[in-house]
XYZ file of C-alpha atoms in Angstrom:
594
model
C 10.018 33.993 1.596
C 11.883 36.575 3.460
C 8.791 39.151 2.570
C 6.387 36.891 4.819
C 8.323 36.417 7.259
C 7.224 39.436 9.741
C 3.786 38.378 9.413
C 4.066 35.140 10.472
C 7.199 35.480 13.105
C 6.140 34.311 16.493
C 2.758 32.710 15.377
C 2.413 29.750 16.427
C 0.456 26.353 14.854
C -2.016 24.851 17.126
C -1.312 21.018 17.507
C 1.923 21.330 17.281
C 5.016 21.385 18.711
C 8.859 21.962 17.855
C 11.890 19.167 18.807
C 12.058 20.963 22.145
C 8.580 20.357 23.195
C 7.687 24.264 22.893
C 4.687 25.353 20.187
C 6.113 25.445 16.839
C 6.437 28.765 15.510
C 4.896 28.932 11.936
C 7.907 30.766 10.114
C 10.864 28.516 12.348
C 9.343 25.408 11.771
C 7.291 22.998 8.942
C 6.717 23.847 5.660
C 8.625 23.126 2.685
C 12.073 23.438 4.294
C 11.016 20.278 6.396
C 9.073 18.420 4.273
C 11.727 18.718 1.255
C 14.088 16.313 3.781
C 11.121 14.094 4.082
C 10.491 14.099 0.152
C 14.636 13.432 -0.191
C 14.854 10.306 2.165
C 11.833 8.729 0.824
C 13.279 9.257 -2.513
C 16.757 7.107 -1.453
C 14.201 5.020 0.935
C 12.041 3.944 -2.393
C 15.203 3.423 -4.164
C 16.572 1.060 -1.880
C 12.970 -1.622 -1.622
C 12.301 -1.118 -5.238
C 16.137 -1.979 -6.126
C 16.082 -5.012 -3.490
C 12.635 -6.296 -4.591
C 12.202 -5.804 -8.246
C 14.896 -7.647 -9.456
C 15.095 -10.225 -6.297
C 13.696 -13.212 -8.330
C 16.916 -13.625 -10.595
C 18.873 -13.124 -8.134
C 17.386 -16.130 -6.047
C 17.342 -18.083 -9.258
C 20.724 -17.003 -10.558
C 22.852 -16.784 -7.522
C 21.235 -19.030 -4.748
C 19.512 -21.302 -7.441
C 16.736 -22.064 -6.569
C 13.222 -22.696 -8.184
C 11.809 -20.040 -10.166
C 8.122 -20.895 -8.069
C 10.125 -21.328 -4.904
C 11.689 -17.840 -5.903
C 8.288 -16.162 -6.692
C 7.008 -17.220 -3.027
C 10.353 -15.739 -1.273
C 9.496 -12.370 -3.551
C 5.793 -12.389 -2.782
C 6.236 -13.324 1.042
C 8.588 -10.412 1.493
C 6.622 -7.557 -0.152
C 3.657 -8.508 1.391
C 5.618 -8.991 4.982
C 6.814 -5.680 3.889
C 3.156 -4.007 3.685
C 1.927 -6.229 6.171
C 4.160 -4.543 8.794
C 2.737 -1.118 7.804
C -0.484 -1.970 10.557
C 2.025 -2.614 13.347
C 4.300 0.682 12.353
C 1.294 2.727 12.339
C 0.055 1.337 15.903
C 3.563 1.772 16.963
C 3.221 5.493 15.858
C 0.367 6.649 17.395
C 0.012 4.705 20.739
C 3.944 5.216 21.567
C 6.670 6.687 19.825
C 5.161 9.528 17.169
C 6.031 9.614 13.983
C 9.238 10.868 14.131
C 10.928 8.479 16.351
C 9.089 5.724 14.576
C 10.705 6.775 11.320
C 14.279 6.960 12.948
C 13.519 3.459 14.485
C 12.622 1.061 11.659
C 14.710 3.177 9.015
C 17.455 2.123 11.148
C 16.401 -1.397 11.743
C 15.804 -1.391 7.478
C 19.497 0.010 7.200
C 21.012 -2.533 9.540
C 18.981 -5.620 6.851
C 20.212 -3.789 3.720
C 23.556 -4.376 4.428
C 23.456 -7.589 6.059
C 22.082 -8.142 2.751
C 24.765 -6.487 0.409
C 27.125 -8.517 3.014
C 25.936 -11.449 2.035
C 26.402 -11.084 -1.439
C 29.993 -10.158 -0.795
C 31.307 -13.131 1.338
C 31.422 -16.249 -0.903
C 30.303 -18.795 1.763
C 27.231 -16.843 2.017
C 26.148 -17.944 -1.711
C 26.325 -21.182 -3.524
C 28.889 -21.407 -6.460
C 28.669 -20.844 -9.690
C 26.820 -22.926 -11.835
C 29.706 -25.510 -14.182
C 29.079 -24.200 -18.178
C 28.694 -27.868 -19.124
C 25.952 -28.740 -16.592
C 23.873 -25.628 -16.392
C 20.716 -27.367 -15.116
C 22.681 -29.543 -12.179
C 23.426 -25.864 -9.895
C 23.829 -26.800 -6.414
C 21.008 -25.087 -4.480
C 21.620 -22.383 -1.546
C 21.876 -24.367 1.855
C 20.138 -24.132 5.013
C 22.719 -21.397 6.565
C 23.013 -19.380 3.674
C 19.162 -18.822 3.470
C 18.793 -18.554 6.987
C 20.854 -15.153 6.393
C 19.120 -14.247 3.520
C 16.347 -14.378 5.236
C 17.365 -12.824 8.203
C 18.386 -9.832 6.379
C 15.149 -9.518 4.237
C 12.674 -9.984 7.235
C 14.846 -7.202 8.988
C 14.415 -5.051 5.557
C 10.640 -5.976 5.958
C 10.254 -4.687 9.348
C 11.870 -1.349 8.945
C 9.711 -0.905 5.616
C 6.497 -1.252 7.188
C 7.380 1.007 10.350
C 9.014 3.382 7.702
C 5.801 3.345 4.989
C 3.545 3.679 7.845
C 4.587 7.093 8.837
C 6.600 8.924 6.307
C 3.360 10.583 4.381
C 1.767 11.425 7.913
C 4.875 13.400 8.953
C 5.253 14.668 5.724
C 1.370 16.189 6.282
C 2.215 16.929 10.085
C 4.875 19.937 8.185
C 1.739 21.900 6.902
C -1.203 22.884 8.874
C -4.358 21.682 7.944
C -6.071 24.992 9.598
C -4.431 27.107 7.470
C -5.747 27.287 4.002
C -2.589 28.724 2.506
C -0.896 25.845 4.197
C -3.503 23.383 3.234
C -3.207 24.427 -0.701
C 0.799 23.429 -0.035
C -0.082 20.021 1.718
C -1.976 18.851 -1.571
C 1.066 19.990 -3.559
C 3.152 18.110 -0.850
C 1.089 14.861 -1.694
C 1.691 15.472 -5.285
C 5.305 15.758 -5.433
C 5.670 12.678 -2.738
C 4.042 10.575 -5.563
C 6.677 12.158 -7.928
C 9.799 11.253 -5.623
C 8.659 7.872 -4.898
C 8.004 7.614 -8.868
C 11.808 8.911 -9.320
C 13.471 6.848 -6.550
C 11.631 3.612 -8.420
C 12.550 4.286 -12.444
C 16.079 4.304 -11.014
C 15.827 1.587 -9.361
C 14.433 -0.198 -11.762
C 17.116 1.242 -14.563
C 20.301 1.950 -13.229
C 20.396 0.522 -10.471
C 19.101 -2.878 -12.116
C 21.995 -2.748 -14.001
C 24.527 -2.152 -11.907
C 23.609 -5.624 -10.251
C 22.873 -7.385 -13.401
C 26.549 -6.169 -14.996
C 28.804 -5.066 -12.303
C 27.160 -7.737 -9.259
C 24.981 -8.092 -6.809
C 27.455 -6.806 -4.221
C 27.695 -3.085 -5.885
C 24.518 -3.307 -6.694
C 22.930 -3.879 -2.638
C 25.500 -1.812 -1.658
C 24.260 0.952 -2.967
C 21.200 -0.056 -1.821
C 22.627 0.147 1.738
C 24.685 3.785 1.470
C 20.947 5.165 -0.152
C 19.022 4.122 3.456
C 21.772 5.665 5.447
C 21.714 8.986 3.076
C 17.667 8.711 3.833
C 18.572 8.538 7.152
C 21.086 11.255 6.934
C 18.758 13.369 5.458
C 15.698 12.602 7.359
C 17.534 13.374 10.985
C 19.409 16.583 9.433
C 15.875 18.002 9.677
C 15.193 17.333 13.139
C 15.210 21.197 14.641
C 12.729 22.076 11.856
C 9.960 19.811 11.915
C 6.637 20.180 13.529
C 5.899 17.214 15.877
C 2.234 16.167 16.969
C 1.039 14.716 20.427
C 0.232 11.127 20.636
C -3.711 10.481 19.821
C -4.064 6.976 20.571
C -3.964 3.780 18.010
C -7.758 3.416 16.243
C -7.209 -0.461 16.860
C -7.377 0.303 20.904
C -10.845 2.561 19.765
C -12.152 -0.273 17.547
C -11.153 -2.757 20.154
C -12.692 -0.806 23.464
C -16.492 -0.825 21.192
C -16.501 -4.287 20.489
C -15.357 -5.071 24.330
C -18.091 -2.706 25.285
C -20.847 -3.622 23.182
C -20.185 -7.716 24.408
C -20.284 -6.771 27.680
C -23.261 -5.457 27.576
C -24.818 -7.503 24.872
C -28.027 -8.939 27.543
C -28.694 -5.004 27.527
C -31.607 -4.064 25.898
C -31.032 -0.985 23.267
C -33.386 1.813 24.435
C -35.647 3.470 21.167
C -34.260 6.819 21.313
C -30.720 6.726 20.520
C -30.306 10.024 22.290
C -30.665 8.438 25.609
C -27.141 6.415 24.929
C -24.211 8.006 25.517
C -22.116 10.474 22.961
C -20.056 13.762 22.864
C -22.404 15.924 24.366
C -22.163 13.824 27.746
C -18.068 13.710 27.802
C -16.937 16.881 29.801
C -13.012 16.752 28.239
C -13.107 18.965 26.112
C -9.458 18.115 23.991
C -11.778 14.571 23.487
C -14.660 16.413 21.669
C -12.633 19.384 19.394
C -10.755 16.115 18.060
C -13.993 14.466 17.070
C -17.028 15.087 14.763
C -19.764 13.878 16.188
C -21.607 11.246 13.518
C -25.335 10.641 12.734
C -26.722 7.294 14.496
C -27.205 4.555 12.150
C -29.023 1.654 12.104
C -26.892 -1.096 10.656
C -24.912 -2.934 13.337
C -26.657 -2.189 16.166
C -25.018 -4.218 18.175
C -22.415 -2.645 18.932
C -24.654 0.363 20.027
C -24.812 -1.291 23.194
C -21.504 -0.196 24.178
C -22.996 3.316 24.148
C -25.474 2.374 27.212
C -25.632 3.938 30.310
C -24.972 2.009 32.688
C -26.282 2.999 37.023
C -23.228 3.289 39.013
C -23.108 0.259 41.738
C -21.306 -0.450 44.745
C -20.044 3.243 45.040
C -17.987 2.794 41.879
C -17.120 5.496 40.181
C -14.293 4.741 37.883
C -15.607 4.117 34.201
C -12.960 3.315 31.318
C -13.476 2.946 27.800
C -13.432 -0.488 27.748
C -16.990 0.344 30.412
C -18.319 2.660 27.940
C -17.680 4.519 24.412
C -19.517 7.427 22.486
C -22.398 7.107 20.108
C -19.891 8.528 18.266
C -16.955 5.918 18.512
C -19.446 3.430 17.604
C -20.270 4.971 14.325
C -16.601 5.936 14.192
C -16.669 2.034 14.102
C -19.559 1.252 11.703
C -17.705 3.726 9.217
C -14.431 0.805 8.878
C -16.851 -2.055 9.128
C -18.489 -0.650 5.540
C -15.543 -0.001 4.180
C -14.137 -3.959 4.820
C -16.210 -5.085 1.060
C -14.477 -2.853 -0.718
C -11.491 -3.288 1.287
C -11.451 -7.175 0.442
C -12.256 -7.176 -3.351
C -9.612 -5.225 -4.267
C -7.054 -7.318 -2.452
C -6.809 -9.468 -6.114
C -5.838 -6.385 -7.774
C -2.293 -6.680 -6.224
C -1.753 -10.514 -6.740
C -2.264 -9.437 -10.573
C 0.433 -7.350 -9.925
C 2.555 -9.249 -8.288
C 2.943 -11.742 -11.345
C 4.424 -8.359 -12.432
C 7.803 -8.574 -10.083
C 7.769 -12.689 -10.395
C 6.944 -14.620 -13.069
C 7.243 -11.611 -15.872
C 10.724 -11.055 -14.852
C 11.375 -14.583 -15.206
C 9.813 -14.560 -18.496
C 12.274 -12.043 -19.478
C 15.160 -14.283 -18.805
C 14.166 -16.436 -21.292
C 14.191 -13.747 -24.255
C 16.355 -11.504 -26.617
C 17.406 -8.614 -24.523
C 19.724 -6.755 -26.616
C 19.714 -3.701 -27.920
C 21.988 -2.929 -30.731
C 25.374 -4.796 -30.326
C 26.330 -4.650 -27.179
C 23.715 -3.354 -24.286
C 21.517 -5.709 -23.170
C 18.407 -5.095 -20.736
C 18.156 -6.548 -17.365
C 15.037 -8.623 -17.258
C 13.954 -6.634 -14.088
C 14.269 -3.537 -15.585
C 11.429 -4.524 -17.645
C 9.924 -2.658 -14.646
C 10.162 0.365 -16.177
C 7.405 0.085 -18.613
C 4.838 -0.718 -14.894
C 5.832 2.575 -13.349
C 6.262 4.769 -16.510
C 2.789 3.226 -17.529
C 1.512 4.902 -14.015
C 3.235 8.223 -14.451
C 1.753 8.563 -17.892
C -1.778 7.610 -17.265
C -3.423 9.782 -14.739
C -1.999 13.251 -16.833
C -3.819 11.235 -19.948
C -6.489 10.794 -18.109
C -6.928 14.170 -16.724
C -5.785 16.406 -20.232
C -7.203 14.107 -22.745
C -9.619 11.417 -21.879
C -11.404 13.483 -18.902
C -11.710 16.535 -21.571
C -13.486 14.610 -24.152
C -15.837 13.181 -22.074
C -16.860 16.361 -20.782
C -17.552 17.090 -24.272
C -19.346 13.790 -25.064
C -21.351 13.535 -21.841
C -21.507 16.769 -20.310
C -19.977 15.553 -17.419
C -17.616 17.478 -15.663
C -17.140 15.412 -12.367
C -14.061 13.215 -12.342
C -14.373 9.272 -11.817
C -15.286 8.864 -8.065
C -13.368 6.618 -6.088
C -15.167 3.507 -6.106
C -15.062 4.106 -10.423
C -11.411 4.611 -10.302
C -11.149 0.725 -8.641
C -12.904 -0.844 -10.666
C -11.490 0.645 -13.902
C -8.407 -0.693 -12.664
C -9.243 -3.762 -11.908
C -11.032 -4.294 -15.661
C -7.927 -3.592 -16.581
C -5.906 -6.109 -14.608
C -8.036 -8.791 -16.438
C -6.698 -7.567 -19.530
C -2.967 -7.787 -18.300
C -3.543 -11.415 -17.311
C -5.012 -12.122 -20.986
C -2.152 -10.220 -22.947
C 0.124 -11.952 -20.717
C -0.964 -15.916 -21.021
C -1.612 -14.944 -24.740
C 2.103 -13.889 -24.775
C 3.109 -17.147 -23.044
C 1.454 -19.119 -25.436
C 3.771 -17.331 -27.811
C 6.879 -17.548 -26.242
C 6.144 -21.641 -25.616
C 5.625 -22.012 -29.173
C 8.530 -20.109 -30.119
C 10.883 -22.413 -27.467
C 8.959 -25.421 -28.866
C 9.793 -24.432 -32.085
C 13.287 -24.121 -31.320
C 14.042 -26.909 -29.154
C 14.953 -25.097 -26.311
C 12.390 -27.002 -24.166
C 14.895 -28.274 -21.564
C 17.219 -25.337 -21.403
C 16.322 -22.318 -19.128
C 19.035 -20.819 -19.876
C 18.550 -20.411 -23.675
C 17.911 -17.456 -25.072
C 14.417 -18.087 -27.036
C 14.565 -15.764 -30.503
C 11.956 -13.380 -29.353
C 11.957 -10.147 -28.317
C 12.056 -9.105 -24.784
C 9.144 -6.148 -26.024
C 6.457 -8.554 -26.572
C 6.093 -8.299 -22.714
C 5.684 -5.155 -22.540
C 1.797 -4.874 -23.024
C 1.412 -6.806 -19.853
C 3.295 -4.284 -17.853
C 1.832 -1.325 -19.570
C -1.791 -2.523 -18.921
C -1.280 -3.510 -15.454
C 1.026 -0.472 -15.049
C -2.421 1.631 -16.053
C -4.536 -0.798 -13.582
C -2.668 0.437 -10.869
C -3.011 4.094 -11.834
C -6.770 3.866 -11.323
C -6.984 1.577 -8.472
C -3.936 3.049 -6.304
C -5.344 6.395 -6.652
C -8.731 5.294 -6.375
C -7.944 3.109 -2.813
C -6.232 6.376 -1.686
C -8.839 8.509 -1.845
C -11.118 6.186 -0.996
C -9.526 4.959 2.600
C -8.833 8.422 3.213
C -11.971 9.982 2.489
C -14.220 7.651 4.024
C -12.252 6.812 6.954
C -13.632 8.458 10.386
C -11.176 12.184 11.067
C -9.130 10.319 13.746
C -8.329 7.138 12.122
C -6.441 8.395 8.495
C -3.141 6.483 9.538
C -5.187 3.077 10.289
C -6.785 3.649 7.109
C -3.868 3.984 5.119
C -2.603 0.989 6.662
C -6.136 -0.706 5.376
C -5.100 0.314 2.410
C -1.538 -1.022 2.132
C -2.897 -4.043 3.746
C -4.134 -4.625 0.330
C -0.996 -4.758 -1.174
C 0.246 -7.311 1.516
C -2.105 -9.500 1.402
C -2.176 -9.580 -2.465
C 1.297 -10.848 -2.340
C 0.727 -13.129 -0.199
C -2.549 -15.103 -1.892
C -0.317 -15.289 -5.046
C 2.283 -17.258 -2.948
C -0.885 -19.412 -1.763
C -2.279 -18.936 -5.314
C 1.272 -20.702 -6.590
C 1.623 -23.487 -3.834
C -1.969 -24.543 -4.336
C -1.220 -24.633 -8.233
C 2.118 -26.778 -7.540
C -0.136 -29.469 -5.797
C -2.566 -29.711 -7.908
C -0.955 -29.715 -10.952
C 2.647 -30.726 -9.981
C 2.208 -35.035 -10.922
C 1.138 -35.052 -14.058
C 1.127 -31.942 -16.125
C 2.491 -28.977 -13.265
C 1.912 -25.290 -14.901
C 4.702 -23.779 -12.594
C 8.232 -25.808 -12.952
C 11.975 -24.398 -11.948
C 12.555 -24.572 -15.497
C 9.899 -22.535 -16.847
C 9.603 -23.326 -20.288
C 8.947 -26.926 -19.267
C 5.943 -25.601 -17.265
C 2.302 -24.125 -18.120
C 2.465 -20.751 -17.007
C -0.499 -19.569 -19.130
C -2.605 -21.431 -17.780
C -1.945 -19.706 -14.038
C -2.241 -16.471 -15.944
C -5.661 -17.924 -17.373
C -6.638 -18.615 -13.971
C -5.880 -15.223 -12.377
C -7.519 -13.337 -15.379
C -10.706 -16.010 -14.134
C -10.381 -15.584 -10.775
C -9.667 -11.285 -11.014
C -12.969 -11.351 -13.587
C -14.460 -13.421 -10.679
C -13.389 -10.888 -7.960
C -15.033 -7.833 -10.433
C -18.427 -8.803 -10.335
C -18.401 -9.459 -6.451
C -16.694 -5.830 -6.242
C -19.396 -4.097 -8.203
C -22.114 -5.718 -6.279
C -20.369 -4.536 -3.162
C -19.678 -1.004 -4.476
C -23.073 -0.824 -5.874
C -24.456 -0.864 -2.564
C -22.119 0.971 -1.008
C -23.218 4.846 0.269
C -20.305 7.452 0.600
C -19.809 9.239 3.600
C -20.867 12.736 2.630
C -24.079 11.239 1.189
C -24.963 9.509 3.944
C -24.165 12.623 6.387
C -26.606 15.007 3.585
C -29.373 11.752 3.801
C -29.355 12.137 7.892
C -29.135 16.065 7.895
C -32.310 16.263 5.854
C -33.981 13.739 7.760
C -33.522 15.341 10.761
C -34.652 18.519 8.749
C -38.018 16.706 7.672
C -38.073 15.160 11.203
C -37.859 18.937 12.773
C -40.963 20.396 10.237
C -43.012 17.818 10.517
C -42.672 18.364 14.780
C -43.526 22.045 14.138
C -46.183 21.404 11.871
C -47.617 19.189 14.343
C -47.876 21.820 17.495
């Protein structure tokens, strides 16, 4: 390090700008010395949601006592609240406070709900009492104050995860620069080792710190929750001198927002037949506006909203002409480029209510079975976790050193599975979770059956705990493939100034996955609940292979729409190669002419 340093001392990184508002220097600021503080709060950061929502469920029906569907809704509702927040962090970010601040913000505000949580835990009035050994099944549920503070300090967790999640990998990239190409070789090893941390910061979650809850309580166990987000925080703000800040750009939402208002407007405009004649980058004189955009081929999908691009004759002397008045060509196809990418954005929302079973009802399942290992350990049902994220952390080197090799071989092929391949692998694969898992159920119901232990929930059933592990492992594998594949996808096809709405897109996904299971389960409960229900609080009364039945249906379902909608789909570069030899064969065919 210290041999480099003369040759980059007093250069400076264009874009950016150190805490005191003065161009960062290249060797003073960024790099890995910043963006290892980054990688070590998220690290404590993914620690403290993964401990507080993987092993939630048994702690709502084990503590506060209520339902096990009831619980799966309060689980579901929060992650996806969680995710769901990530749109308003990121519009927070770039329309007023930068990264940075918005980081300090809602880590705080996620600090300040941890420990009203791990409070709550503490203080006996805060929690129903413990259930009498002779009447397991007659618990008195949590009231209406203690889940109003449960709630209160979840929602607050929520919002501070989604402002938090919204910026963190942004101002992680922000420490290299992009312009730079030794730089840009360390920001893809940046992105590599932010997947391991968050990796790392979940297995121990889902281990240790799963059983510190489940065998020394829940108050240790949140409490460590709580001094891990202040460490983050620690961390995070220890960095402060060294990182390289960016200027505010602007939220997408106001861009996508200003083009529709435009293109209304104007809709009794009639579109002229030369689209050079509407306005684009060519006609806008500030320069900063142009460098920060690449100016896009005009399509002819949508072309609606190419009336926002009209020119419009001054009247009555005025002179003043917003963006809401007028936007580029460019903006417009800046536009077009999210509308295409909605399909694919909505089929692969089922993915992550598959998944969600994964932190609900599996965990629930586990409760039920033999958890011991050898005399005296026994496994927490959450930590059954594990086997979902090491099933991710194992499959893409698989992929890459084994399976991609051998197909080379096989096929010829050297080209690795493009993103729109990489989905739908995964979500094959979530069907096959949802089949191993109701054909599992159907085995653990005969076993309790067999057994008597019908009416108990609290019997142990004489199964193994492991027979749930395929489920996890397969959907573990399904998220491999799709989370890398949305990822690359959002990012790559996303317009240059809207990456941080596009991520949000793509954790939008996750949200609102979580939240159709919760509709998924309420639906199910009314349908089902007066004569034979399939979800019950006492779940081996219940039929909870036939909801996994239904979700391996409705995810098969959810495929075929997917690959129609893929199918049809063109990626960016193609389309940008298809225009650039059109206009190629448009120019010889002009001089061939005169």
């Amino acid at each position: 390090m210290s041999s480099t340093l003369p040759e980059t001392q007093g250069q400076t990184v264009p874009d950016a700008w150190d805490s005191k508002g003065h161009p960062a220097d290249r060797a003073k600021t960024g790099g890995w010395a910043s963006s290892a503080m980054i990688l070590g709060s998220e690290a404590c950061e993914r620690l403290t949601t993964m401990g507080i929502a993987v092993n939630l469920v048994t702690y709502l029906t084990g503590t506060m006592h209520l339902g096990s569907a009831y619980s799966s809704n309060i689980v579901t509702n929060f992650v996806g609240t969680s995710f769901m927040l990530c749109l308003f962090g990121g519009f927070v970010a770039d329309s007023f406070f930068g990264r940075y601040l918005t980081i300090a913000i809602f880590g705080t505000i996620e600090a300040l709900g941890v420990i009203c949580l791990a409070i709550s835990t503490k203080i006996p009035s805060l929690h129903p009492p413990q259930c009498t050994p002779n009447s397991p099944n007659s618990c008195e549920p949590a009231n209406n104050l203690q889940l109003a503070v449960l709630y209160t300090a979840l929602y607050l967790t929520a919002l501070g995860i989604g402002g938090l999640k919204s910026s963190v990998s942004g101002f992680g990239s922000d420490q290299f620069d992009d312009s730079n190409e030794g730089e840009r070789k360390q920001m893809v090893k940046f992105f590599s080792w932010f997947f391991f941390f968050i990796s790392m910061g979940s297995i121990l979650a889902v281990t240790v710190l799963v059983y510190i809850q489940d065998h020394l309580g829940r108050d240790w166990g949140y409490g460590i929750c709580a001094c891990a987000i202040i460490a983050a925080l620690v961390v995070f703000l220890s960095g402060t001198k060294r990182y390289r800040y960016k200027k505010l750009v602007g939220s997408p939402l106001t861009q996508i927002a200003a083009v529709s208002v435009a293109a209304w407007r104007k809709r009794k405009l009639e579109l002229p037949s030369d689209s050079s004649m509407l306005y684009n980058l060519d006609d806008v004189k500030d320069q900063d506006v142009t460098k920060k955009k690449q100016m896009l081929p005009h399509s002819k999908q949508f072309r609606f909203l190419d009336k926002a691009a009209i020119k419009e004759p001054k009247t009555n002397g005025n002179n003043v002409v917003t963006k809401w008045d007028i936007s580029t060509l460019t903006d417009v196809e800046e536009v077009k480029l999210v509308i295409r990418m909605l399909p694919i954005w909505a089929t692969t929302i089922m993915f992550w209510t598959v998944h969600a079973q994964m932190v609900t009802f599996s965990v629930s399942q586990a409760t039920t079975l033999k958890r011991h290992i050898g005399k005296s350990f026994q496994i927490p049902p959450a930590s059954l976790t594990a086997f979902l994220t090491g099933s991710i952390l194992v499959t893409i080197p698989i992929y890459d050193r084994i399976v991609l090799p051998i197909l080379r071989k096989i096929c010829n092929k050297s080209q690795r599975l493009r993103p729109l391949q990489s989905i739908a692998l995964g979500l094959a694969l979530s069907i096959c979770g949802m089949v191993a898992a109701a054909l599992i159920e159907l085995r653990r119901m005969r076993m309790a059956h067999l057994h008597g232990m019908i009416e108990n929930s609290k019997s142990v059933i004489p199964m193994s705990v492991f027979w749930l592990v395929p489920q996890f492992f397969i959907v573990g594998a399904g998220e491999a493939f799709t989370y890398m594949g949305q990822l690359d996808f959002f990012l790559r096809e996303c317009p240059k100034g809207m990456k941080t709405m596009s991520t949000g897109l793509f954790l939008s996904t996750l949200s609102l996955g979580f939240f159709f299971s919760s509709v998924l389960v309420i639906v199910v409960q009314k349908v089902t609940g007066h004569h034979h229900p399939w979800l019950t609080d006492n779940i081996n009364q219940g039929k909870l292979y036939n909801f996994y039945w239904l979700l391996a249906i409705l995810s098969a379902l959810n495929l075929v729409i997917y690959l129609l909608c893929a199918k049809s789909y063109i990626y960016k570069d193609k389309r940008l190669a298809q225009q650039v030899i059109e206009l190629e064969k448009t120019d010889t065919d002009t001089a061939d002419h005169a």
